[in-house]
XYZ file of C-alpha atoms in Angstrom:
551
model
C 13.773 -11.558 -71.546
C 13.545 -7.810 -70.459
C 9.449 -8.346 -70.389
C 9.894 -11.331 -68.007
C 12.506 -9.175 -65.666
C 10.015 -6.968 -65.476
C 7.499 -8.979 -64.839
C 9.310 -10.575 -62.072
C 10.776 -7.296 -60.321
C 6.517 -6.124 -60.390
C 5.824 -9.963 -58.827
C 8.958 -9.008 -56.453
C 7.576 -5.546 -55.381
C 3.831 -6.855 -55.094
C 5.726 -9.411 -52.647
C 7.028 -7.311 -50.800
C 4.083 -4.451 -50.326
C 2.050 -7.071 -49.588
C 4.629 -8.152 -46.985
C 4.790 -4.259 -45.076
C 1.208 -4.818 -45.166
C 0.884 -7.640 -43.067
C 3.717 -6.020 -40.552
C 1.523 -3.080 -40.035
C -1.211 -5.000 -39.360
C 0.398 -7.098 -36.728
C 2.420 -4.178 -35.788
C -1.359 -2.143 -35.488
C -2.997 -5.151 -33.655
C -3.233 -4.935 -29.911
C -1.106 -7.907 -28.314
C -2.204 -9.202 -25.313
C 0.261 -9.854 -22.360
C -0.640 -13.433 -22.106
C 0.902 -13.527 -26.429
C 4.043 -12.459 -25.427
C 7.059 -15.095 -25.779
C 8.660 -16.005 -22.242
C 11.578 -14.559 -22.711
C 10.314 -11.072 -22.569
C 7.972 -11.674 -20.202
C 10.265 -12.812 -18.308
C 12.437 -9.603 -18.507
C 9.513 -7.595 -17.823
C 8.842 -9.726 -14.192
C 12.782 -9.094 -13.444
C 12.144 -5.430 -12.807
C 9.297 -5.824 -10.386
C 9.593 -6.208 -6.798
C 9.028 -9.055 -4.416
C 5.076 -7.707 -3.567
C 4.275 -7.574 -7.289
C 5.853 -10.943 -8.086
C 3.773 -12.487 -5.499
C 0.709 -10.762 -6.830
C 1.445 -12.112 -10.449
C 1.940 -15.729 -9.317
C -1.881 -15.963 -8.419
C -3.158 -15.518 -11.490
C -3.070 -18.791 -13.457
C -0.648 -21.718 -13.961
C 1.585 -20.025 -16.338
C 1.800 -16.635 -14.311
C 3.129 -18.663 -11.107
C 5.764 -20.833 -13.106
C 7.009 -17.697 -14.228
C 7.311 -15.927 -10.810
C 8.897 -19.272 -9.713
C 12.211 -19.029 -11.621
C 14.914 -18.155 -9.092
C 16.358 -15.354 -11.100
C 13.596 -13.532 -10.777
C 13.932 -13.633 -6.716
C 17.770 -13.577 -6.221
C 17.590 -9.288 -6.305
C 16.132 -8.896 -3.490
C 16.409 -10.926 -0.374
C 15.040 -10.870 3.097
C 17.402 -12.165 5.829
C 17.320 -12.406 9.455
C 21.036 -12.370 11.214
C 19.645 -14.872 13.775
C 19.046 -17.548 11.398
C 22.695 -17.769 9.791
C 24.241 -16.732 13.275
C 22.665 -19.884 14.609
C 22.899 -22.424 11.733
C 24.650 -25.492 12.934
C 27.496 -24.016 10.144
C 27.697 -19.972 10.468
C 30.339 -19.659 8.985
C 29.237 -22.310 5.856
C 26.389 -20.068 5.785
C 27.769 -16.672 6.070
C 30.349 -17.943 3.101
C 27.365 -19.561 0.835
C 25.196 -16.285 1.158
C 28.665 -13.936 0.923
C 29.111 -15.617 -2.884
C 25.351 -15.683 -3.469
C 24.982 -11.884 -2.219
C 28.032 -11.239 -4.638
C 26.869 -13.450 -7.798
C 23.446 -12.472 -7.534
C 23.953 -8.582 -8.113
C 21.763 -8.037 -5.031
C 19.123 -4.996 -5.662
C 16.980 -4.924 -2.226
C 17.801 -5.998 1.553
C 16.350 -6.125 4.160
C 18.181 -6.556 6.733
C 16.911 -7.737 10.413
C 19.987 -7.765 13.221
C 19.397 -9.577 16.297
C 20.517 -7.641 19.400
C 19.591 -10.148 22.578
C 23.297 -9.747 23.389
C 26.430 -8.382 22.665
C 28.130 -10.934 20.646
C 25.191 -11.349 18.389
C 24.760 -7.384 18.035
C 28.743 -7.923 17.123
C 27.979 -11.098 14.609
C 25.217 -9.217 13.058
C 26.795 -6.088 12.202
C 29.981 -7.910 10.884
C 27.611 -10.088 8.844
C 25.669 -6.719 7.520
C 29.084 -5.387 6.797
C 29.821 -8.327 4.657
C 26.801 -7.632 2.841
C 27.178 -4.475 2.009
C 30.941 -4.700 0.648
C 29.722 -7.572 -1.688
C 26.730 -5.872 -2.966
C 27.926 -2.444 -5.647
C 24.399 -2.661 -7.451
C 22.245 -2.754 -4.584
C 19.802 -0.065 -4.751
C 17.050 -0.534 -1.906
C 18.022 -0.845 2.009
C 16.574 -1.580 5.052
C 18.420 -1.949 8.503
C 16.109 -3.250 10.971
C 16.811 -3.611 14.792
C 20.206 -2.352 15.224
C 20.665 -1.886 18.982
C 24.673 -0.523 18.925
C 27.560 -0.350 17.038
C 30.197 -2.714 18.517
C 33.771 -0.645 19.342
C 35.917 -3.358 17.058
C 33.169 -2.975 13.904
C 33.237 -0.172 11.125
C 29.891 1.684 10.556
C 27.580 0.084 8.464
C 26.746 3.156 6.992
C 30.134 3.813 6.137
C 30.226 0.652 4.377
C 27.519 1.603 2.793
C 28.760 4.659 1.235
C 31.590 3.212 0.192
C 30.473 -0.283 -1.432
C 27.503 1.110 -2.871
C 26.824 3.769 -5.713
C 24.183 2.669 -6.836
C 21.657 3.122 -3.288
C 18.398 5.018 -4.069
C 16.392 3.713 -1.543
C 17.691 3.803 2.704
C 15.455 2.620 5.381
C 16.236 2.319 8.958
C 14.075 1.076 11.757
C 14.514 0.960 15.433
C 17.654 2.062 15.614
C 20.130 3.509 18.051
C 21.535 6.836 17.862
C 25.641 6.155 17.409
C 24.065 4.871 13.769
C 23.961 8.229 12.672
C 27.596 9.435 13.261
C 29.604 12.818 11.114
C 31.391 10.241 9.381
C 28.524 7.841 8.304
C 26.562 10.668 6.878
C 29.068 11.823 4.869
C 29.862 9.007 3.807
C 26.436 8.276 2.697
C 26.576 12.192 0.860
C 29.776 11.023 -0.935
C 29.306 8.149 -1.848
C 25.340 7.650 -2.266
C 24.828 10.362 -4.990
C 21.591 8.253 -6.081
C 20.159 8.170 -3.314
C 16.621 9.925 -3.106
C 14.089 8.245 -0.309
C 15.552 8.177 3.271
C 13.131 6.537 5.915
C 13.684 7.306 10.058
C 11.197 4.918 11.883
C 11.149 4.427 15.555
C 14.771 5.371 16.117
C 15.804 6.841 19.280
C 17.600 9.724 18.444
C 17.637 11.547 21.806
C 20.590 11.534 23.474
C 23.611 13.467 26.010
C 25.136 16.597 24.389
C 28.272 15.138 24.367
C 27.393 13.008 21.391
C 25.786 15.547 19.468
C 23.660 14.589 16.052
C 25.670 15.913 13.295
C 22.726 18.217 11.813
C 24.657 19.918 8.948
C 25.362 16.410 6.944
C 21.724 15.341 7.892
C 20.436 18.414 6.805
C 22.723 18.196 3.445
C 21.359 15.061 3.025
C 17.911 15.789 3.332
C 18.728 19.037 0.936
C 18.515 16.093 -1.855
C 15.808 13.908 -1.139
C 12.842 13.462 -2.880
C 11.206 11.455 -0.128
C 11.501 11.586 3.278
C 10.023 9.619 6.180
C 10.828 11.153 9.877
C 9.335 9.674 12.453
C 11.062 9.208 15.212
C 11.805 10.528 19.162
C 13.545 13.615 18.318
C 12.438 16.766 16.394
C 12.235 17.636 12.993
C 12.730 21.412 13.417
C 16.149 21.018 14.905
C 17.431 20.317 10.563
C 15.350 23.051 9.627
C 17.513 25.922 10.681
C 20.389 24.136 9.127
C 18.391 23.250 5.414
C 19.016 25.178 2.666
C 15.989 26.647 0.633
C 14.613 25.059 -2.580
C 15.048 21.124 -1.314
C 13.223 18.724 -4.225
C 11.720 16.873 -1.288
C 8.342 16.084 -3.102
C 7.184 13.389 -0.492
C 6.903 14.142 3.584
C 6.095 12.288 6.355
C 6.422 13.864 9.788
C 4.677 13.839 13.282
C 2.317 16.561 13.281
C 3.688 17.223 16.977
C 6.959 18.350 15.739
C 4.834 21.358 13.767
C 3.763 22.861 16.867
C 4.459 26.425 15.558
C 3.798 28.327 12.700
C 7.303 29.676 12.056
C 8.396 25.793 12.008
C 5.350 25.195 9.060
C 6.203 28.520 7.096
C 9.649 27.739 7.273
C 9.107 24.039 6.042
C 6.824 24.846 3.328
C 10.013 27.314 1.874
C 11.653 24.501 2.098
C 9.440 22.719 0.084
C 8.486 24.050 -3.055
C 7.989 21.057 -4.884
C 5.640 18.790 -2.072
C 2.929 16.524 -3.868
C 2.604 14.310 -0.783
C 2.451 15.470 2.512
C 1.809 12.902 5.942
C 1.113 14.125 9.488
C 1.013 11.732 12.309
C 0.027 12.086 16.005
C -0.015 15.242 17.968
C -2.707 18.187 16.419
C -3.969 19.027 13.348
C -5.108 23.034 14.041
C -6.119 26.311 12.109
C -2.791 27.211 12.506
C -1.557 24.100 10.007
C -4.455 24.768 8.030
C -3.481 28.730 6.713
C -0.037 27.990 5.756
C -0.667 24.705 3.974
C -3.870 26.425 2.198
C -1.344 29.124 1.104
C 2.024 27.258 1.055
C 0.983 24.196 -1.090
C -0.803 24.634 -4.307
C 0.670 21.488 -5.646
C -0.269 19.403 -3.050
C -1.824 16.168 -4.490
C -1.869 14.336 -1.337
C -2.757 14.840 2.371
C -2.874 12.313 4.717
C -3.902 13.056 8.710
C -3.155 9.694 10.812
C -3.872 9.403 14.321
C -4.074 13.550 14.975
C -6.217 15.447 16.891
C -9.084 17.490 15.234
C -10.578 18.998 18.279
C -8.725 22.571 17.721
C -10.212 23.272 13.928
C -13.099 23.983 13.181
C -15.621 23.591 9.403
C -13.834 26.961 8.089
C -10.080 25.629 8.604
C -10.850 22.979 6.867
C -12.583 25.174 3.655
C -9.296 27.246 3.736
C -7.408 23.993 3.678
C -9.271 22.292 0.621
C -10.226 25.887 -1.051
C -6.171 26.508 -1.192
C -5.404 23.107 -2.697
C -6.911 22.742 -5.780
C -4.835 19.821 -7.075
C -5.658 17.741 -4.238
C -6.359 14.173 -5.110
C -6.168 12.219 -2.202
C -7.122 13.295 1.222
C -7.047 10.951 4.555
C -8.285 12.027 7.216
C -8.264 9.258 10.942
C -8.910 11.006 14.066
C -10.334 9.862 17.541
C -12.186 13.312 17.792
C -15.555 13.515 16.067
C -16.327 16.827 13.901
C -20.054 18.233 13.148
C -22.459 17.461 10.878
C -22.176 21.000 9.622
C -18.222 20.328 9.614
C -19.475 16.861 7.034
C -21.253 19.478 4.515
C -19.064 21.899 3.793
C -15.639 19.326 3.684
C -17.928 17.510 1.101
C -18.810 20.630 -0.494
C -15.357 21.732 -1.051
C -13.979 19.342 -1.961
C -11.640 19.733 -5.061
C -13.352 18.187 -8.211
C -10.253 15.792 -9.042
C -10.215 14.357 -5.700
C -10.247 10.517 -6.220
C -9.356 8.992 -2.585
C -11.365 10.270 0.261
C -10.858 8.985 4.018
C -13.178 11.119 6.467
C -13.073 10.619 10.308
C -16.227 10.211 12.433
C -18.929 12.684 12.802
C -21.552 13.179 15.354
C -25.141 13.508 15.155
C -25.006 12.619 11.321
C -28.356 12.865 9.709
C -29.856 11.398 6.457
C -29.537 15.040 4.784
C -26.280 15.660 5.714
C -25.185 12.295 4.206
C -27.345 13.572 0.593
C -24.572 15.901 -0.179
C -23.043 15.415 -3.308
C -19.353 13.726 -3.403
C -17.199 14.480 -6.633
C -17.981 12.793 -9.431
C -14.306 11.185 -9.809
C -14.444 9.609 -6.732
C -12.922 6.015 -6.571
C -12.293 5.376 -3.147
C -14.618 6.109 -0.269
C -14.586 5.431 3.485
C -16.622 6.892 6.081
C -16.387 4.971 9.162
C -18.985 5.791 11.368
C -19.379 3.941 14.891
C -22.879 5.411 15.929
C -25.510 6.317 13.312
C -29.596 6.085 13.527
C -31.207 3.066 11.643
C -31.874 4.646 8.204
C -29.692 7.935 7.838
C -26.983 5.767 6.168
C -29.435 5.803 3.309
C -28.680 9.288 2.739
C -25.404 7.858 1.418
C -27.402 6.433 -1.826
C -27.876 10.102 -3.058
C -24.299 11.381 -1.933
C -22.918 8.776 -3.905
C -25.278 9.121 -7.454
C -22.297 11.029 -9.202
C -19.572 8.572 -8.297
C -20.014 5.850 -11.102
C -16.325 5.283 -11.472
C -16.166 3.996 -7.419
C -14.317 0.783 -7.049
C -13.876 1.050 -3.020
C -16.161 1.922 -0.174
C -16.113 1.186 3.396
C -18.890 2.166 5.747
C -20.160 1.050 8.555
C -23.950 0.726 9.275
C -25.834 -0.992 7.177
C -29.028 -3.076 6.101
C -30.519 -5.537 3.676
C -32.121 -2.366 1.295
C -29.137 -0.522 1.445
C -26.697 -3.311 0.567
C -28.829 -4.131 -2.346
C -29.527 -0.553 -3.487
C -25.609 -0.056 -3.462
C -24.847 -2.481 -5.454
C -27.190 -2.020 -8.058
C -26.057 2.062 -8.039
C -22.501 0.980 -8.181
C -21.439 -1.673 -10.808
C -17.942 -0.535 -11.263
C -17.079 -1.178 -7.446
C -14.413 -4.052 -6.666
C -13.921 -3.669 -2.559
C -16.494 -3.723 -0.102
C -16.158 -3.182 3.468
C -19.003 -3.118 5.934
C -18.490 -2.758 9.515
C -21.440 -3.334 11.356
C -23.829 -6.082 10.024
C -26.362 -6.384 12.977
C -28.880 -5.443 10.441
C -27.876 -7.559 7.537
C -29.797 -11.164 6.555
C -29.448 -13.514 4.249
C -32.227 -12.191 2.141
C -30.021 -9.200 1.191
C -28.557 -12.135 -1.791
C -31.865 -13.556 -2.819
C -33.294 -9.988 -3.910
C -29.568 -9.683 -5.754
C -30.144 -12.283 -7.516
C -33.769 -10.945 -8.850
C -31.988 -7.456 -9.600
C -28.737 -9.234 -11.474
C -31.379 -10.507 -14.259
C -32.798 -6.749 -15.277
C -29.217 -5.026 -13.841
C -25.400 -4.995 -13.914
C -24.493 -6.054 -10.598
C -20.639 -5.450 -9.486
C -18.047 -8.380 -9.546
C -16.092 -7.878 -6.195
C -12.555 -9.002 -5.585
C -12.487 -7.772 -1.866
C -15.616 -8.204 0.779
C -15.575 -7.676 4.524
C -18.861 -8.098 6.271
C -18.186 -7.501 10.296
C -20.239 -7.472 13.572
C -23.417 -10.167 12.794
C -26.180 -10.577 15.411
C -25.826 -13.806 17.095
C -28.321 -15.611 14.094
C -27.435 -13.273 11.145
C -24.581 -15.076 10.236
C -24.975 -18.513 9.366
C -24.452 -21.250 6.219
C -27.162 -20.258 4.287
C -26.089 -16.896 4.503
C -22.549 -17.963 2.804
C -24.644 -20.469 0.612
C -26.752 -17.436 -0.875
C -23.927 -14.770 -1.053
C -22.402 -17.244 -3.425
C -25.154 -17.853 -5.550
C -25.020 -14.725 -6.738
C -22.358 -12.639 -9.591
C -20.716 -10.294 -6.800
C -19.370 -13.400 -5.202
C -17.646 -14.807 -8.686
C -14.538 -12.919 -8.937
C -13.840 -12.718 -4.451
C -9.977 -12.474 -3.776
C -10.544 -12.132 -0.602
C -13.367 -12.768 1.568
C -13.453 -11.935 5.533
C -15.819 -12.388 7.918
C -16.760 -12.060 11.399
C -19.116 -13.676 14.171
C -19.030 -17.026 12.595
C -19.556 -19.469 15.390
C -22.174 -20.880 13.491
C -20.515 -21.648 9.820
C -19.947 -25.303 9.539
C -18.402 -27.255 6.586
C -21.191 -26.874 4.784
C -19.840 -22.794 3.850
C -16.398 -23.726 3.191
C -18.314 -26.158 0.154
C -20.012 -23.129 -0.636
C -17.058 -20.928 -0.885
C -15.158 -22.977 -2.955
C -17.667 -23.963 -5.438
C -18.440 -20.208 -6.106
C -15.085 -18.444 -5.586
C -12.489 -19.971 -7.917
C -9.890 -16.636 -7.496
C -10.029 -16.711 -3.953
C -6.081 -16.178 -2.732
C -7.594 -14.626 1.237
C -9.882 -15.887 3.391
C -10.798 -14.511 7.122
C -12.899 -16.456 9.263
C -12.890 -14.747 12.833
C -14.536 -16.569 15.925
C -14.544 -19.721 14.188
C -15.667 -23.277 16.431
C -13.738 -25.840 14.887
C -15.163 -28.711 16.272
C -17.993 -27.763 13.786
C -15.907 -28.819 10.983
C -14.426 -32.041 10.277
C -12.351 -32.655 7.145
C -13.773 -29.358 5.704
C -10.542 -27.261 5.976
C -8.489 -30.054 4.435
C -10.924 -30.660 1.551
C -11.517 -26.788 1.272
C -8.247 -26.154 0.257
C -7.590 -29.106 -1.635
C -10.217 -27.776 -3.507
C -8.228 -25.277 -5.357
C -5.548 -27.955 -6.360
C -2.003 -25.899 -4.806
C -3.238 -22.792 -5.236
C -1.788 -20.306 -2.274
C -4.998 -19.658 -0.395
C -4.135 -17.906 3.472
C -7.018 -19.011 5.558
C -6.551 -17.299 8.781
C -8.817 -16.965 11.859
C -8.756 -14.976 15.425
């Protein structure tokens, strides 16, 4: 008896070794997403936004009967005052979305008010107010349009601070200036402890003395921030003065106008310590920006220049500039000024080795050797848009870009059937392609594709934008060969432009060869060259949401 217990506890214990065994091995094994039960992937899709639920529901069947269950979408809503204000029921409506708004444990709103009069601007606000009290775990907001506060309605920022703990996120846009009152804002300081990314966006924030801003609570508030977006018609260096030193604002986006000395940048950059991100728009990017942010911001990972002027700095501003930010990873640069070819060089030749995302503006009298110099090896995205170039010096690109086998975006401008096909044989990795001037481009650029894609990895894009065809360039045989070949297989979205000529004949093309397509742009369409082609085109892809769009 004692031989066969033991027996049977070493039978038991083999059992159960052999049992850990196979856990480890499942537990080792990589799972793939699409393996997972729907209950958890389900809980994974409930903490993504709106924008990254839509993206999920084009990938396959499953994918968009997940993104389709209602729970997933009743966290964040979108809603325009108009539309309840004018129901046939308001107040049917304003009741159903009061209980759904409460029930729903609302996370994100966006708000829109309509302001055509003064009892709407009154109906709105009430309705935002009713909102906001009914919504404790809302966490995102945006208040769009809001022309006035009515005399008989409280603040809706006071509501705000008082209904909602929980706010991390506060966007306002186009909005009037009695928004932003001493007792809103500190509401918002008291009550909003959370909140971390504050947004001013077309506001109009100038006003009579008499109703002064109150620049101590702003400037308490924006003491906290991580993030903070300030564009608007008054000027940023009025909170300055009034900010303490050592904010944790890490994220900045400002009009460079509102910079226009250096004590205002030095005295920012105190302010400061922490900045990764850093976003200057309008007015003029000069040498005098260019010392203190060389010296000021060592962790700067991101720079981006919209809409400034470049004509007061010069090659060596822009050394100091990259020289004294050695962490830089993304730099965006969009300007209506045109720097040197001698500025080109040395911004390419400085720039820091971890730089991943490169915008440059335009440059004059651009030659084929200036375009040879080396970009970072890193590099993933790359524009250079370019309006007037000499046939051929674009080629000068092919070398620049030799180290960057990791790129997955590039948009230039010039370019011809050679160069098209030598870039996509140097670059199999890429995945968005965007060419603005085509006048040189045929259809033959596919056929000798298609006799490199048997000896060499071509790319498999999900984004291509071919713009500004010669009157015959562009044409259904053109479409017809681009989809013959591998880059075509895996299009998301396709746009072109110049297309007079396409017929229903491309649309057959398109959809035979492009079963992921979710965008297509067809600009200067005729449409009395199609017939049913539109209908059968996207019948073609049996309910799958495919925008086709056209000027």
């Amino acid at each position: 008896m004692s031989e066969f217990k033991e027996n049977k506890s070493e039978h038991s214990l083999l059992e159960n070794n052999q049992s850990r065994s196979k856990q480890l091995e499942a537990f080792n094994h990589p799972c793939q997403l699409e393996q997972l039960p729907t209950e958890l992937l389900t809980r994974i899709l409930s903490e993504l936004d709106q924008a990254t639920l839509s993206r999920c529901a084009q990938l396959n069947k499953r994918w968009r009967q997940l993104t389709a269950q209602p729970l997933l979408w009743r966290n964040s809503i979108r809603i325009r005052a108009q539309t309840i204000i004018d129901s046939p029921t308001p107040v049917n409506q304003l009741s159903y979305w009061t209980s759904f708004c409460s029930s729903a444990s609302i996370q994100q709103l966006h708000f829109e008010l309509c302001s055509s009069d003064a009892e709407y601007n009154r109906r709105s606000v009430q309705l935002l107010n009713t909102f906001l009290s009914n919504s404790p775990c809302l966490q995102a907001l945006t208040i769009q349009g809001f022309d006035g506060l009515p005399t008989e309605e409280q603040n809706p920022l006071v509501v705000l601070g008082q209904s909602c703990s929980q706010l991390c996120t506060l966007k306002l846009i186009r909005f009037g200036r009695d928004l932003l009152t001493e007792e809103s804002v500190t509401a918002l300081n008291e009550g909003c402890l959370e909140l971390v990314d504050l947004e001013f966006r077309q506001s109009v924030l100038a006003g009579p003395d008499s109703n002064p801003l109150p620049l101590p609570q702003l400037a308490s508030l924006f003491s906290r921030l991580t993030r903070l977006n300030f564009l608007h018609e008054a000027t940023f260096p009025l909170f300055l003065d009034e900010m303490v030193d050592g904010t944790s604002i890490r994220e900045l986006v400002l009009n460079a106008s509102d910079l226009c000395y250096d004590e205002h940048l030095h005295r920012l950059l105190s302010l400061a310590p922490y900045l990764t991100t850093l976003k200057l728009q309008f007015g003029e990017f000069t040498e005098s920006h260019a010392g203190p942010l060389a010296s000021g911001c060592p962790n700067l990972q991101s720079l981006v220049l919209k809409n400034v002027s470049l004509c007061m700095i010069s090659a060596t501003g822009f050394v100091e500039l990259l020289n004294g930010c050695p962490k830089l990873r993304r730099l965006k640069i969009s300007s209506h000024d045109e720097l040197d070819s001698e500025c080109y060089r040395k911004i390419v030749a400085n720039l820091p080795s971890g730089i991943e995302d490169l915008k440059l503006p335009s440059f004059r009298k651009l030659r084929q050797p200036d375009l040879q110099s080396l970009l970072p090896r890193g590099l993933k995205r790359f524009e250079l848009p370019i309006q007037e170039l000499k046939h051929g010096c674009m080629r000068g690109l092919l070398v620049g870009l030799r180290p960057c086998s990791d790129l997955t975006s590039l948009n230039i401008s010039d370019c011809d059937d050679k160069l098209l096909s030598d870039l996509l044989t140097l670059l199999s990795r890429l995945r968005r392609l965007r060419l603005t001037n085509c006048i040189r481009l045929s259809g033959k650029v596919w056929e000798n594709l298609l006799k490199r894609g048997a000896t060499q990895p071509l790319p498999e894009l999900h984004e291509f934008a071919a713009l500004k065809f010669s009157d015959a360039s562009l044409n259904d045989e053109f479409v017809a060969e681009l989809c013959r070949t591998p880059v075509a297989r895996g299009l998301r979205r396709l746009e072109l432009s110049d297309c007079r000529s396409l017929t229903d004949s491309a649309l057959v093309s398109i959809a035979g060869a492009c079963p992921h397509l979710t965008d297509l742009k067809l600009s200067g369409l005729q449409f009395d060259n199609f017939a049913n082609g539109l209908d059968q085109f996207l019948n073609s892809y049996r309910g799958r949401r495919v925008r086709v769009h056209s000027d």
